[in-house]
Short mmCIF file of C-alpha atoms and ligand atoms in Angstrom, two decimals:
data_model
loop_
_atom_site.label_atom_id
_atom_site.label_comp_id
_atom_site.label_asym_id
_atom_site.label_seq_id
_atom_site.Cartn_x
_atom_site.Cartn_y
_atom_site.Cartn_z
CA MET E 1 0.08 -0.05 0.05
CA TRP E 2 1.48 3.33 -1.20
CA GLU E 3 1.27 6.27 1.54
CA THR E 4 1.61 9.67 0.18
CA LEU E 5 4.64 11.49 1.33
CA LYS E 6 4.03 15.08 0.01
CA GLU E 7 1.34 16.52 -1.92
CA TYR E 8 2.06 18.17 -5.10
CA LYS E 9 0.01 19.26 -8.33
CA GLU E 10 1.74 17.47 -11.21
CA ILE E 11 3.29 14.50 -9.74
CA LEU E 12 2.45 11.85 -7.15
CA PHE E 13 4.90 11.02 -4.54
CA THR E 14 4.60 7.97 -2.63
CA PHE E 15 6.42 5.49 -0.38
CA GLN E 16 6.10 1.80 0.55
CA ASP E 17 8.62 -0.47 2.67
CA GLY E 18 11.97 1.59 1.64
CA ILE E 19 10.85 2.28 -1.66
CA ALA E 20 9.96 5.92 -3.09
CA LYS E 21 7.65 6.28 -6.08
CA ILE E 22 7.78 9.27 -8.12
CA SER E 23 5.27 9.61 -10.82
CA ILE E 24 4.27 12.16 -13.43
CA ASN E 25 0.11 12.81 -13.33
CA ARG E 26 -0.49 14.33 -16.36
CA PRO E 27 -1.76 11.15 -18.22
CA GLN E 28 -4.16 13.61 -20.68
CA VAL E 29 -0.86 14.66 -22.34
CA HIS E 30 0.79 11.06 -21.94
CA ASN E 31 2.74 12.49 -18.65
CA ALA E 32 4.32 15.39 -20.69
CA PHE E 33 6.32 17.52 -18.35
CA THR E 34 6.14 21.15 -17.91
CA PRO E 35 8.64 23.29 -15.77
CA LEU E 36 6.39 22.72 -12.71
CA THR E 37 6.31 18.99 -13.26
CA VAL E 38 9.98 18.72 -13.29
CA LYS E 39 10.39 21.51 -10.14
CA GLU E 40 8.36 18.87 -8.41
CA MET E 41 10.26 15.68 -9.24
CA ILE E 42 13.25 17.86 -8.27
CA ASP E 43 12.00 18.50 -4.93
CA ALA E 44 10.82 14.87 -4.37
CA MET E 45 14.26 13.63 -5.64
CA ASN E 46 15.93 15.81 -2.93
CA ILE E 47 13.60 14.48 -0.27
CA CYS E 48 14.61 10.80 -1.47
CA ARG E 49 18.41 11.68 -1.26
CA ASP E 50 17.83 13.14 2.50
CA GLU E 51 15.21 10.58 3.86
CA GLU E 52 17.08 7.74 5.34
CA LYS E 53 14.18 5.33 5.12
CA ILE E 54 14.18 5.59 1.39
CA GLY E 55 16.79 2.99 -0.34
CA VAL E 56 15.46 2.93 -3.97
CA ILE E 57 13.53 5.60 -6.13
CA ILE E 58 11.05 4.04 -8.93
CA LEU E 59 10.15 6.76 -11.48
CA THR E 60 7.46 6.35 -13.54
CA GLY E 61 4.10 8.02 -15.00
CA GLU E 62 0.09 7.63 -14.08
CA GLY E 63 -2.39 5.80 -16.23
CA GLY E 64 -0.55 2.91 -17.98
CA LYS E 65 -0.53 4.79 -21.56
CA ALA E 66 2.77 6.36 -21.05
CA PHE E 67 5.90 6.74 -18.98
CA CYS E 68 6.32 10.31 -20.21
CA SER E 69 6.09 11.88 -23.81
CA GLY E 70 8.83 14.60 -23.08
CA GLY E 71 8.28 18.44 -22.70
CA ASP E 72 5.02 19.60 -22.96
CA GLN E 73 4.99 21.24 -26.45
CA SER E 74 2.09 23.48 -25.42
CA VAL E 75 3.92 25.45 -23.16
CA ARG E 76 7.24 25.54 -25.18
CA GLY E 77 8.38 29.12 -26.03
CA HIS E 78 11.10 31.32 -26.98
CA GLY E 79 14.23 29.79 -25.41
CA GLY E 80 12.53 27.02 -23.13
CA TYR E 81 9.43 25.60 -21.43
CA ILE E 82 7.48 28.33 -19.83
CA GLY E 83 5.86 28.04 -16.45
CA GLU E 84 3.74 30.31 -14.34
CA ASP E 85 6.75 32.58 -13.60
CA THR E 86 7.05 32.99 -17.25
CA VAL E 87 10.59 32.10 -17.37
CA PRO E 88 11.70 29.99 -20.14
CA ARG E 89 13.62 26.67 -18.62
CA LEU E 90 15.03 23.54 -19.62
CA ASN E 91 15.15 22.30 -16.10
CA VAL E 92 14.71 18.77 -16.94
CA LEU E 93 18.53 18.79 -17.64
CA ASP E 94 18.85 19.43 -13.99
CA LEU E 95 16.47 16.25 -12.98
CA GLN E 96 18.80 14.23 -15.45
CA LYS E 97 22.06 14.99 -13.64
CA GLN E 98 19.96 14.52 -10.08
CA ILE E 99 19.02 11.16 -11.20
CA ARG E 100 22.56 9.97 -12.14
CA SER E 101 24.08 11.49 -8.95
CA ILE E 102 21.61 10.63 -5.96
CA PRO E 103 23.27 7.63 -4.20
CA LYS E 104 20.40 5.62 -4.36
CA PRO E 105 19.46 3.35 -7.04
CA VAL E 106 16.87 4.78 -9.47
CA VAL E 107 14.41 2.35 -11.50
CA ALA E 108 12.48 3.54 -14.27
CA MET E 109 9.02 1.54 -14.59
CA VAL E 110 7.89 2.19 -18.15
CA ALA E 111 4.36 1.53 -19.49
CA GLY E 112 3.33 2.89 -22.70
CA TRP E 113 5.21 5.71 -24.42
CA ALA E 114 8.58 6.91 -23.51
CA ILE E 115 9.36 9.17 -26.02
CA GLY E 116 11.39 12.54 -26.53
CA GLY E 117 12.54 14.17 -23.16
CA GLY E 118 10.62 11.42 -21.50
CA HIS E 119 12.75 8.71 -23.34
CA VAL E 120 16.07 10.47 -21.91
CA LEU E 121 14.56 10.23 -18.40
CA HIS E 122 14.22 6.35 -18.57
CA VAL E 123 17.94 6.47 -20.28
CA VAL E 124 19.56 8.15 -17.26
CA CYS E 125 17.71 5.94 -14.52
CA ASP E 126 20.10 3.09 -13.35
CA LEU E 127 17.59 0.30 -14.50
CA SER E 128 14.52 0.37 -16.57
CA ILE E 129 11.62 -2.51 -16.41
CA ALA E 130 9.25 -2.19 -19.23
CA ALA E 131 5.41 -3.50 -19.66
CA GLU E 132 4.73 -5.02 -23.18
CA ASN E 133 3.11 -2.09 -24.53
CA ALA E 134 6.03 0.39 -23.88
CA ARG E 135 7.07 2.56 -26.93
CA PHE E 136 10.51 4.08 -26.95
CA GLY E 137 11.80 6.76 -29.10
CA GLN E 138 13.26 10.34 -29.83
CA THR E 139 11.29 12.78 -31.90
CA GLY E 140 13.47 15.79 -31.41
CA PRO E 141 14.33 16.39 -34.85
CA ASN E 142 10.39 16.17 -35.87
CA VAL E 143 9.52 18.75 -33.29
CA GLY E 144 12.69 21.01 -33.53
CA SER E 145 14.61 19.84 -30.47
CA PHE E 146 17.20 17.65 -29.37
CA ASP E 147 19.21 16.67 -26.41
CA GLY E 148 22.87 16.43 -27.10
CA GLY E 149 24.01 15.54 -23.41
CA PHE E 150 23.22 12.41 -21.57
CA GLY E 151 20.20 11.99 -24.21
CA ALA E 152 22.72 11.40 -27.08
CA SER E 153 26.20 10.55 -25.31
CA TYR E 154 24.70 8.32 -22.73
CA LEU E 155 22.52 6.62 -25.10
CA ALA E 156 25.15 6.11 -27.39
CA ARG E 157 27.03 4.28 -24.31
CA VAL E 158 24.11 2.25 -23.58
CA VAL E 159 22.95 1.01 -27.12
CA GLY E 160 26.08 1.75 -29.13
CA GLN E 161 26.60 4.76 -31.53
CA LYS E 162 25.25 3.26 -34.53
CA LYS E 163 21.79 2.45 -32.79
CA ALA E 164 21.92 5.79 -30.95
CA ARG E 165 22.35 7.75 -34.36
CA GLU E 166 19.76 5.67 -35.81
CA ILE E 167 17.34 6.27 -32.81
CA TRP E 168 17.74 10.19 -33.27
CA PHE E 169 18.26 10.41 -36.94
CA LEU E 170 15.11 8.52 -37.90
CA CYS E 171 13.03 9.04 -34.91
CA ASP E 172 11.45 5.49 -35.25
CA GLN E 173 9.50 4.02 -32.33
CA TYR E 174 10.80 0.61 -30.96
CA ASN E 175 8.64 -1.69 -29.05
CA ALA E 176 9.46 -3.35 -25.76
CA GLU E 177 11.25 -6.55 -27.04
CA GLU E 178 13.35 -4.38 -29.49
CA ALA E 179 14.15 -2.17 -26.56
CA LEU E 180 15.30 -5.40 -24.61
CA ASP E 181 17.31 -6.77 -27.54
CA MET E 182 19.38 -3.36 -27.75
CA GLY E 183 20.16 -3.20 -24.20
CA LEU E 184 17.87 -0.17 -23.64
CA VAL E 185 15.82 -1.90 -21.00
CA ASN E 186 16.37 -4.70 -18.42
CA LYS E 187 13.44 -6.53 -18.22
CA VAL E 188 9.84 -6.66 -20.13
CA VAL E 189 6.76 -7.77 -18.33
CA PRO E 190 3.11 -7.96 -19.44
CA LEU E 191 1.57 -4.78 -18.31
CA GLU E 192 -0.42 -6.14 -15.25
CA LYS E 193 2.88 -7.72 -13.48
CA LEU E 194 4.83 -4.12 -14.02
CA GLU E 195 4.55 -2.55 -10.63
CA GLU E 196 4.83 -5.92 -8.96
CA THR E 197 7.96 -6.69 -11.00
CA THR E 198 9.48 -3.41 -10.43
CA VAL E 199 8.83 -3.74 -6.40
CA ALA E 200 10.36 -7.16 -6.27
CA TRP E 201 13.57 -5.78 -8.11
CA CYS E 202 13.50 -2.88 -5.73
CA LYS E 203 13.11 -5.23 -2.78
CA LYS E 204 16.08 -7.32 -3.83
CA ILE E 205 18.23 -4.27 -4.18
CA LEU E 206 17.31 -2.86 -0.74
CA GLU E 207 18.64 -6.24 0.77
CA LYS E 208 22.03 -5.26 -0.46
CA SER E 209 24.53 -3.23 1.38
CA PRO E 210 23.87 0.65 0.70
CA LEU E 211 27.13 1.76 1.16
CA ALA E 212 28.31 -0.86 -1.83
CA LEU E 213 25.59 0.38 -3.86
CA ARG E 214 26.40 4.06 -3.48
CA MET E 215 30.15 3.40 -4.31
CA LEU E 216 29.31 1.43 -7.29
CA LYS E 217 26.63 3.84 -8.79
CA SER E 218 29.36 6.46 -8.60
CA SER E 219 31.82 4.02 -9.92
CA PHE E 220 29.94 3.48 -13.14
CA ASN E 221 29.35 7.23 -13.36
CA ALA E 222 32.90 8.12 -12.77
CA GLU E 223 33.88 6.73 -16.18
CA LEU E 224 31.59 8.55 -18.24
CA ASP E 225 30.92 11.87 -16.43
CA GLY E 226 34.54 13.49 -16.34
CA GLN E 227 35.31 15.77 -13.48
CA ALA E 228 31.84 15.71 -12.09
CA GLY E 229 31.95 11.71 -11.95
CA ILE E 230 35.06 11.82 -10.35
CA GLN E 231 34.12 14.34 -7.72
CA GLU E 232 30.80 12.04 -7.18
CA LEU E 233 33.48 9.01 -6.51
CA ALA E 234 35.85 11.20 -4.43
CA GLY E 235 32.96 12.23 -2.37
CA ASN E 236 31.98 8.85 -1.38
CA ALA E 237 35.76 8.22 -0.82
CA THR E 238 35.77 11.13 1.78
CA LEU E 239 32.87 9.74 3.16
CA LEU E 240 33.92 6.69 3.90
CA TYR E 241 37.13 8.14 5.64
CA TYR E 242 35.05 10.38 7.67
CA LEU E 243 33.87 7.19 9.08
CA SER E 244 37.54 6.10 10.13
CA GLU E 245 39.37 6.69 13.31
CA GLU E 246 42.07 8.30 11.36
CA ALA E 247 40.18 10.97 10.03
CA LYS E 248 38.40 11.43 13.45
CA GLU E 249 42.27 11.75 15.13
CA GLY E 250 42.70 14.75 12.76
CA LYS E 251 39.58 16.46 13.58
CA ASN E 252 39.82 15.95 17.30
CA ALA E 253 43.43 16.94 17.67
CA PHE E 254 42.48 20.42 15.95
CA LEU E 255 39.46 20.99 18.19
CA GLU E 256 41.75 19.81 21.23
CA LYS E 257 44.18 22.05 20.07
CA ARG E 258 46.98 19.31 20.11
CA LYS E 259 49.47 17.51 17.50
CA PRO E 260 47.70 14.90 15.73
CA ASP E 261 49.20 11.42 16.39
CA PHE E 262 48.55 9.50 13.01
CA SER E 263 51.36 6.90 14.30
CA LYS E 264 49.25 4.43 15.17
CA PHE E 265 47.23 3.84 11.90
CA PRO E 266 48.24 1.10 9.71
CA LYS E 267 50.16 2.00 6.49
CA PHE E 268 48.51 -0.53 4.23
CA PRO E 269 50.51 -1.89 1.38
C1 LIG T 1 3.66 10.06 -27.63
C2 LIG T 1 2.89 9.85 -28.94
C3 LIG T 1 3.81 9.34 -30.03
C4 LIG T 1 1.57 9.14 -28.83
O1 LIG T 1 0.68 9.29 -29.83
P1 LIG T 1 -0.88 8.76 -29.71
O2 LIG T 1 -1.47 9.07 -31.15
O3 LIG T 1 -0.92 7.85 -28.97
O4 LIG T 1 -1.32 10.29 -28.81
P2 LIG T 1 -1.70 11.67 -29.14
O5 LIG T 1 -3.16 11.84 -29.60
O6 LIG T 1 -0.75 12.32 -30.05
O7 LIG T 1 -1.41 12.26 -27.92
C5 LIG T 1 -2.50 12.35 -26.61
C6 LIG T 1 -2.79 13.74 -26.11
O8 LIG T 1 -1.83 14.02 -25.54
C7 LIG T 1 -1.04 15.13 -25.98
C8 LIG T 1 -1.51 15.14 -27.40
O9 LIG T 1 -1.16 16.46 -28.02
C9 LIG T 1 -3.05 14.69 -27.22
O10 LIG T 1 -3.63 15.88 -26.87
P3 LIG T 1 -5.27 15.94 -27.20
O11 LIG T 1 -5.19 16.04 -29.07
O12 LIG T 1 -6.12 14.77 -27.20
O13 LIG T 1 -5.59 17.39 -26.83
N1 LIG T 1 0.60 15.09 -26.13
C10 LIG T 1 1.26 14.25 -26.06
N2 LIG T 1 2.35 14.26 -26.03
C11 LIG T 1 2.37 15.31 -25.75
C12 LIG T 1 3.68 16.62 -25.40
N3 LIG T 1 4.87 16.29 -25.61
N4 LIG T 1 3.34 17.98 -25.34
C13 LIG T 1 2.06 18.26 -25.44
N5 LIG T 1 1.04 17.68 -25.47
C14 LIG T 1 1.30 16.21 -25.83
C15 LIG T 1 2.53 11.28 -29.52
O14 LIG T 1 1.87 12.22 -28.48
C16 LIG T 1 3.92 12.27 -29.53
O15 LIG T 1 4.54 12.26 -30.37
N6 LIG T 1 4.08 13.03 -28.74
C17 LIG T 1 5.02 14.28 -28.58
C18 LIG T 1 6.32 13.58 -28.32
C19 LIG T 1 7.30 14.99 -28.54
O16 LIG T 1 7.68 15.35 -29.44
N7 LIG T 1 7.92 15.28 -27.15
C20 LIG T 1 8.84 16.47 -27.11
C21 LIG T 1 10.10 15.84 -27.43
S1 LIG T 1 11.29 17.43 -27.25
C22 LIG T 1 11.74 16.97 -25.76
O17 LIG T 1 10.88 16.68 -24.72
C23 LIG T 1 13.23 17.90 -24.79
C24 LIG T 1 13.89 17.78 -25.28
O18 LIG T 1 14.13 17.43 -26.99
C25 LIG T 1 15.17 18.54 -25.23
C26 LIG T 1 14.90 18.91 -23.77
C27 LIG T 1 13.87 18.76 -23.16
C28 LIG T 1 12.92 18.15 -23.66
#
């Protein structure tokens, strides 16, 4: 039974047994996102990061017909997607970075359309589980847009350069089995089994060491994300070091206004 963690206008944010679920709630437009949708998702992701009881995050869309159809073209204006504050934004790029850097696994649960910027959202998730009715593709060059960031480079790492160029240059749509064949999703299940399977995968992940998962996620990112990826991995190394008596000796010595004594700590080969 999913319990509501916080009320929003354009997303649902719920929790069950260590799992948070962030669900775009605009099924009338196949879960296209506005700047507000994205702002709310970023807020929910921040809560997921800070909340100790959350170990895994599911990203999905309401209605069973779409995961997400990308940016809402009806609010696309001069220079970006325009919300109530009249400022043109591409804040989904911030959300993509957040999905990659949050130190907990993020699982895309995809029913129906994962298209355009919605497709990129599932691509940047750590794992993707698809229903048999899932359809994948990019539309940018059809509608006057493109995502040359993770949407191009990370997609190419996932499916290979030739396939990624095909996906963007032809703007074809691919069914769930084709997505599985090209390594774009981890598993395909009947629609009625989608949530059950995703939750089962999340529960398996929750049994694992959270620090090991954290280190692994940042290690996978480090190879691809340049300085930002190395910073993430190094931040985790600092976290581990802070847990050690050796690091605590340095801090304590400073606070006690004495010389630190690091002599008792081992110099590993
Ligand atoms: C997804 C797709 C292929 C589904 O087609 P179909 O025929 O099943 O549904 P339909 O009738 O097109 O859509 C149902 C309703 O949802 C709206 C439609 O306009 C329609 O509304 P009504 O006619 O019933 O009033 N709708 C669907 N997607 C929407 C969208 N993205 N924005 C606003 N309204 C949308 C088909 O719907 C489709 O191709 N959708 C558009 C996909 C798309 O081009 N997305 C934007 C890509 S660019 C992007 O996301 C992006 C980026 O490239 C870079 C940075 C940030 C974002």
